PDB file of C-alpha atoms in Angstrom:
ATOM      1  CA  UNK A   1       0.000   0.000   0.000  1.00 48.00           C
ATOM      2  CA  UNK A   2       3.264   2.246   1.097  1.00 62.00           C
ATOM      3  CA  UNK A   3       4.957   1.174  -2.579  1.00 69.00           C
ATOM      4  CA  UNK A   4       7.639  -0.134  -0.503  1.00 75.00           C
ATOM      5  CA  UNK A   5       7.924  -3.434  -2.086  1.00 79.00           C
ATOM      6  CA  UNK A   6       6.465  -4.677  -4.910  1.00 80.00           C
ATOM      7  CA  UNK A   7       4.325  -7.771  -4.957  1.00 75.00           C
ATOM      8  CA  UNK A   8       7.201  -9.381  -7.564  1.00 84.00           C
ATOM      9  CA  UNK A   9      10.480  -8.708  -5.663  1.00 87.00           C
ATOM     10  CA  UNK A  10       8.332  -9.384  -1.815  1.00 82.00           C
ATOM     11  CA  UNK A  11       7.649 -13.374  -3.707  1.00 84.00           C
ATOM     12  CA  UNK A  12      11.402 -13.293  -4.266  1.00 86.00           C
ATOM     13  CA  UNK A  13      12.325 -12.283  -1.232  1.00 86.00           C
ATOM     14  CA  UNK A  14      10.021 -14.805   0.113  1.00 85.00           C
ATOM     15  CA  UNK A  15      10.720 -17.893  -2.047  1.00 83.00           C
ATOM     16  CA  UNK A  16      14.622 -17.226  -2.190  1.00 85.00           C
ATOM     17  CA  UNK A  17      15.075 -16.305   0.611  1.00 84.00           C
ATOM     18  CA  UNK A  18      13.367 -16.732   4.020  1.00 82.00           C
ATOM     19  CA  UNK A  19      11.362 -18.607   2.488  1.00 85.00           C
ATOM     20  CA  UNK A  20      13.602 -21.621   1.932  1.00 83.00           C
ATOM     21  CA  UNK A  21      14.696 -21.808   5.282  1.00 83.00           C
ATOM     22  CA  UNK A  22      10.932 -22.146   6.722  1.00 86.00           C
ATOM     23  CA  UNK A  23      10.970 -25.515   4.740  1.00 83.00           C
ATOM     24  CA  UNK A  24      13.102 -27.066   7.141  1.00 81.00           C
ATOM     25  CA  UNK A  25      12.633 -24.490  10.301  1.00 87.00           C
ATOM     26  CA  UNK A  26      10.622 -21.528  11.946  1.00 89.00           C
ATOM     27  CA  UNK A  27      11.324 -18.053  12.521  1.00 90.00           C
ATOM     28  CA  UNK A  28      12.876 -18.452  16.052  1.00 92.00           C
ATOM     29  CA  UNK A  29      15.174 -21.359  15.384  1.00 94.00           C
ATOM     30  CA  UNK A  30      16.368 -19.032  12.433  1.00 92.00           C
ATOM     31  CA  UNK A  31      16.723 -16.474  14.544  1.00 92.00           C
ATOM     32  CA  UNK A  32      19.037 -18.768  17.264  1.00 95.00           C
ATOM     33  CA  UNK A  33      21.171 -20.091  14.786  1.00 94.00           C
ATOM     34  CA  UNK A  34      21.606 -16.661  13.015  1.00 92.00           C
ATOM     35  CA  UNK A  35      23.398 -15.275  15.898  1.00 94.00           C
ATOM     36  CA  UNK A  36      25.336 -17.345  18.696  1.00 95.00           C
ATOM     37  CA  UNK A  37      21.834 -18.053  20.504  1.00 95.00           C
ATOM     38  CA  UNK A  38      18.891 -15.835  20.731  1.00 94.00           C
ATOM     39  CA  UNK A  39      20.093 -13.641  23.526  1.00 95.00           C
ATOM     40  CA  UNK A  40      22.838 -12.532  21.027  1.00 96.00           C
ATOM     41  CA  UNK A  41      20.547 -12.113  18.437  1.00 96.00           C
ATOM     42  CA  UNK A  42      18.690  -9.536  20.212  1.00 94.00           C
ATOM     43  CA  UNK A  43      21.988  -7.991  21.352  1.00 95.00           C
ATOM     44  CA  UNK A  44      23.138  -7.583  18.385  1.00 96.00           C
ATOM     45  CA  UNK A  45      20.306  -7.064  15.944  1.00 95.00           C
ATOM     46  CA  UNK A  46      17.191  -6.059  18.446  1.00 92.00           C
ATOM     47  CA  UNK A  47      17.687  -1.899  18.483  1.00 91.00           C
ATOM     48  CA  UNK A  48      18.142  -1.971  14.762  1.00 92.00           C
ATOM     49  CA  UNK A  49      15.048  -4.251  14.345  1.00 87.00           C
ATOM     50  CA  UNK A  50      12.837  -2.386  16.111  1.00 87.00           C
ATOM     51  CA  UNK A  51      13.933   0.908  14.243  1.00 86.00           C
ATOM     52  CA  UNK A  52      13.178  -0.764  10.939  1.00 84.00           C
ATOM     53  CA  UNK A  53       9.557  -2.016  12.571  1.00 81.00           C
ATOM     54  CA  UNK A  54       8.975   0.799  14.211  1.00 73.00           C
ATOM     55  CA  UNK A  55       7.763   2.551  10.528  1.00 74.00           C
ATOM     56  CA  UNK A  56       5.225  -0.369  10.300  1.00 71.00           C
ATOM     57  CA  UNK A  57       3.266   0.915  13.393  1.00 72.00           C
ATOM     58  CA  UNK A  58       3.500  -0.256  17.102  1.00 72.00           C
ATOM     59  CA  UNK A  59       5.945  -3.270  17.614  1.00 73.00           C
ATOM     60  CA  UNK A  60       6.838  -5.050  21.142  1.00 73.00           C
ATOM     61  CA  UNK A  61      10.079  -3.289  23.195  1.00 81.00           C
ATOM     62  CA  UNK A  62      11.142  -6.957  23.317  1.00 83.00           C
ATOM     63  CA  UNK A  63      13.815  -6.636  20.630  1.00 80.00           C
ATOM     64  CA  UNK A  64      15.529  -3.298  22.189  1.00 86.00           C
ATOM     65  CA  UNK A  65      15.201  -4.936  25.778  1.00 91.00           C
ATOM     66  CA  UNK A  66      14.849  -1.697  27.490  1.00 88.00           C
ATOM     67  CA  UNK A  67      13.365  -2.523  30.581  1.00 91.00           C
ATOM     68  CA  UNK A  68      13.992  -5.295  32.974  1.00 94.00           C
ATOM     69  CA  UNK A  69      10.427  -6.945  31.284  1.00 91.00           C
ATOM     70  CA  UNK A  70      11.907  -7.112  28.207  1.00 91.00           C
ATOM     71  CA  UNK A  71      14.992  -8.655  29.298  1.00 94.00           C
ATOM     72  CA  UNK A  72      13.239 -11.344  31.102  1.00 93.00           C
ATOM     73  CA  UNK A  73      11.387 -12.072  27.530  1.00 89.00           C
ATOM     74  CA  UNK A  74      14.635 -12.216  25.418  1.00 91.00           C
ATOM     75  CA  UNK A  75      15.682 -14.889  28.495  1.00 93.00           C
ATOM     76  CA  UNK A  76      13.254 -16.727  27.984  1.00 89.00           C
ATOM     77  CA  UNK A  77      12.899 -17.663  24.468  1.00 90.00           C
ATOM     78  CA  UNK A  78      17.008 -17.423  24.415  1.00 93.00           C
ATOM     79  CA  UNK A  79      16.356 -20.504  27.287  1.00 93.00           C
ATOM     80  CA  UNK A  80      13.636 -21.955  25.106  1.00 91.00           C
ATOM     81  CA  UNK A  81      15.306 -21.784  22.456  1.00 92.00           C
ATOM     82  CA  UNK A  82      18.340 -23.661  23.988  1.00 94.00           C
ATOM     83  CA  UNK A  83      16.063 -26.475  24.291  1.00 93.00           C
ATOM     84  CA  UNK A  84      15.730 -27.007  21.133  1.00 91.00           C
ATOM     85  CA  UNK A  85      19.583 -26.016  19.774  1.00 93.00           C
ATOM     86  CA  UNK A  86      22.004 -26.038  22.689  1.00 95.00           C
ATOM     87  CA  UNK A  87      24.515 -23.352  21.857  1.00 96.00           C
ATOM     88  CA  UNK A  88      27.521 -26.038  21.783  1.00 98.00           C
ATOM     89  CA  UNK A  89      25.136 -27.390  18.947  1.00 97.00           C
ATOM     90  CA  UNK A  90      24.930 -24.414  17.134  1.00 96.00           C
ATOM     91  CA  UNK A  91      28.026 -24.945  14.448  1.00 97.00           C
ATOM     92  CA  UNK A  92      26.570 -28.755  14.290  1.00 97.00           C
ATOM     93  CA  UNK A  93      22.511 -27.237  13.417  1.00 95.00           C
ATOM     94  CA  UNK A  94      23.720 -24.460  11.327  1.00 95.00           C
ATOM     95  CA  UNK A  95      25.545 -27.271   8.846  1.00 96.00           C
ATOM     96  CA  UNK A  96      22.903 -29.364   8.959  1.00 94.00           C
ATOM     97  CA  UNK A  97      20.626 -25.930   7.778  1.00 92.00           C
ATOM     98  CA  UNK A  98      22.885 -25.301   5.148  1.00 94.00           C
ATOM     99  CA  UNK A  99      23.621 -28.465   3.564  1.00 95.00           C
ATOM    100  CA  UNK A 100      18.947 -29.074   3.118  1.00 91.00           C
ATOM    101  CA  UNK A 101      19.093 -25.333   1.787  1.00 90.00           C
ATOM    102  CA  UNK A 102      22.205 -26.333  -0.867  1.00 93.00           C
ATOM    103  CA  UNK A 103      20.110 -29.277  -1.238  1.00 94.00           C
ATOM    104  CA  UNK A 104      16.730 -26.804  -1.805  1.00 90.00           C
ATOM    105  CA  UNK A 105      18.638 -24.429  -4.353  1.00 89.00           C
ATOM    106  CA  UNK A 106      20.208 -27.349  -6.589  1.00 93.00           C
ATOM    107  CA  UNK A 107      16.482 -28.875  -6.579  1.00 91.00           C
ATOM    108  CA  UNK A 108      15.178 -25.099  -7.716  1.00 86.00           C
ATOM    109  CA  UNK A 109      17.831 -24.540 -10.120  1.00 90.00           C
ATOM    110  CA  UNK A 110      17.276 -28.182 -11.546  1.00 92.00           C
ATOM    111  CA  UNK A 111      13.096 -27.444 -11.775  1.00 88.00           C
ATOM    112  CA  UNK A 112      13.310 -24.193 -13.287  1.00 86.00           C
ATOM    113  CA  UNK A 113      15.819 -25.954 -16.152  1.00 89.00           C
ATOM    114  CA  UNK A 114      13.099 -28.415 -17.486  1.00 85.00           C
TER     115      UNK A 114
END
């Protein structure tokens, strides 16, 4: 509605990008293995996130952890998350990821050939 995106190049974001990944995982476990753990994610990436958000209307303070509530959130699904990817198995997940999306992109490249 905003013409930031058009509906073409949002599908390729989507289908070459994040896209391929939700085949094999969800947001959050992309999120934990993009980073060394959620809890770093949000370190690193959670101000800049929210900025970018921000222009799409109110967003949760989560991502900047600001207050001692939103530090106690970014715990918690970093300790959630840990559950499901220890970070000792991060290297070990983050393979595994990236030899199904090599896997994905051959199969793509192959389909769109025939």
């Amino acid at each position: 509605r905003d013409d930031v995106v058009s509906p073409q190049d949002l599908d390729v974001v989507m289908k070459d990008g994040m896209g391929m990944r939700y085949a094999f995982m969800g947001p959050m476990e992309t999120i934990h293995l993009n980073a060394d753990g959620t809890q770093n994610y949000c370190d690193r990436y959670g101000e800049t996130i929210y900025n970018v958000s921000g222009d799409s209307g109110p967003i949760p303070t989560g991502w900047t952890q600001a207050s001692p509530v939103d530090k106690e959130e970014v715990a918690r699904l970093h300790a959630l998350m840990c559950q499901t990817v220890p970070l000792e198995k991060l290297y070990e997940r983050r393979v595994w990821r990236d030899k199904r999306l090599a896997a994905l992109a051959k199969l793509k490249k192959d389909m769109d050939s025939q």
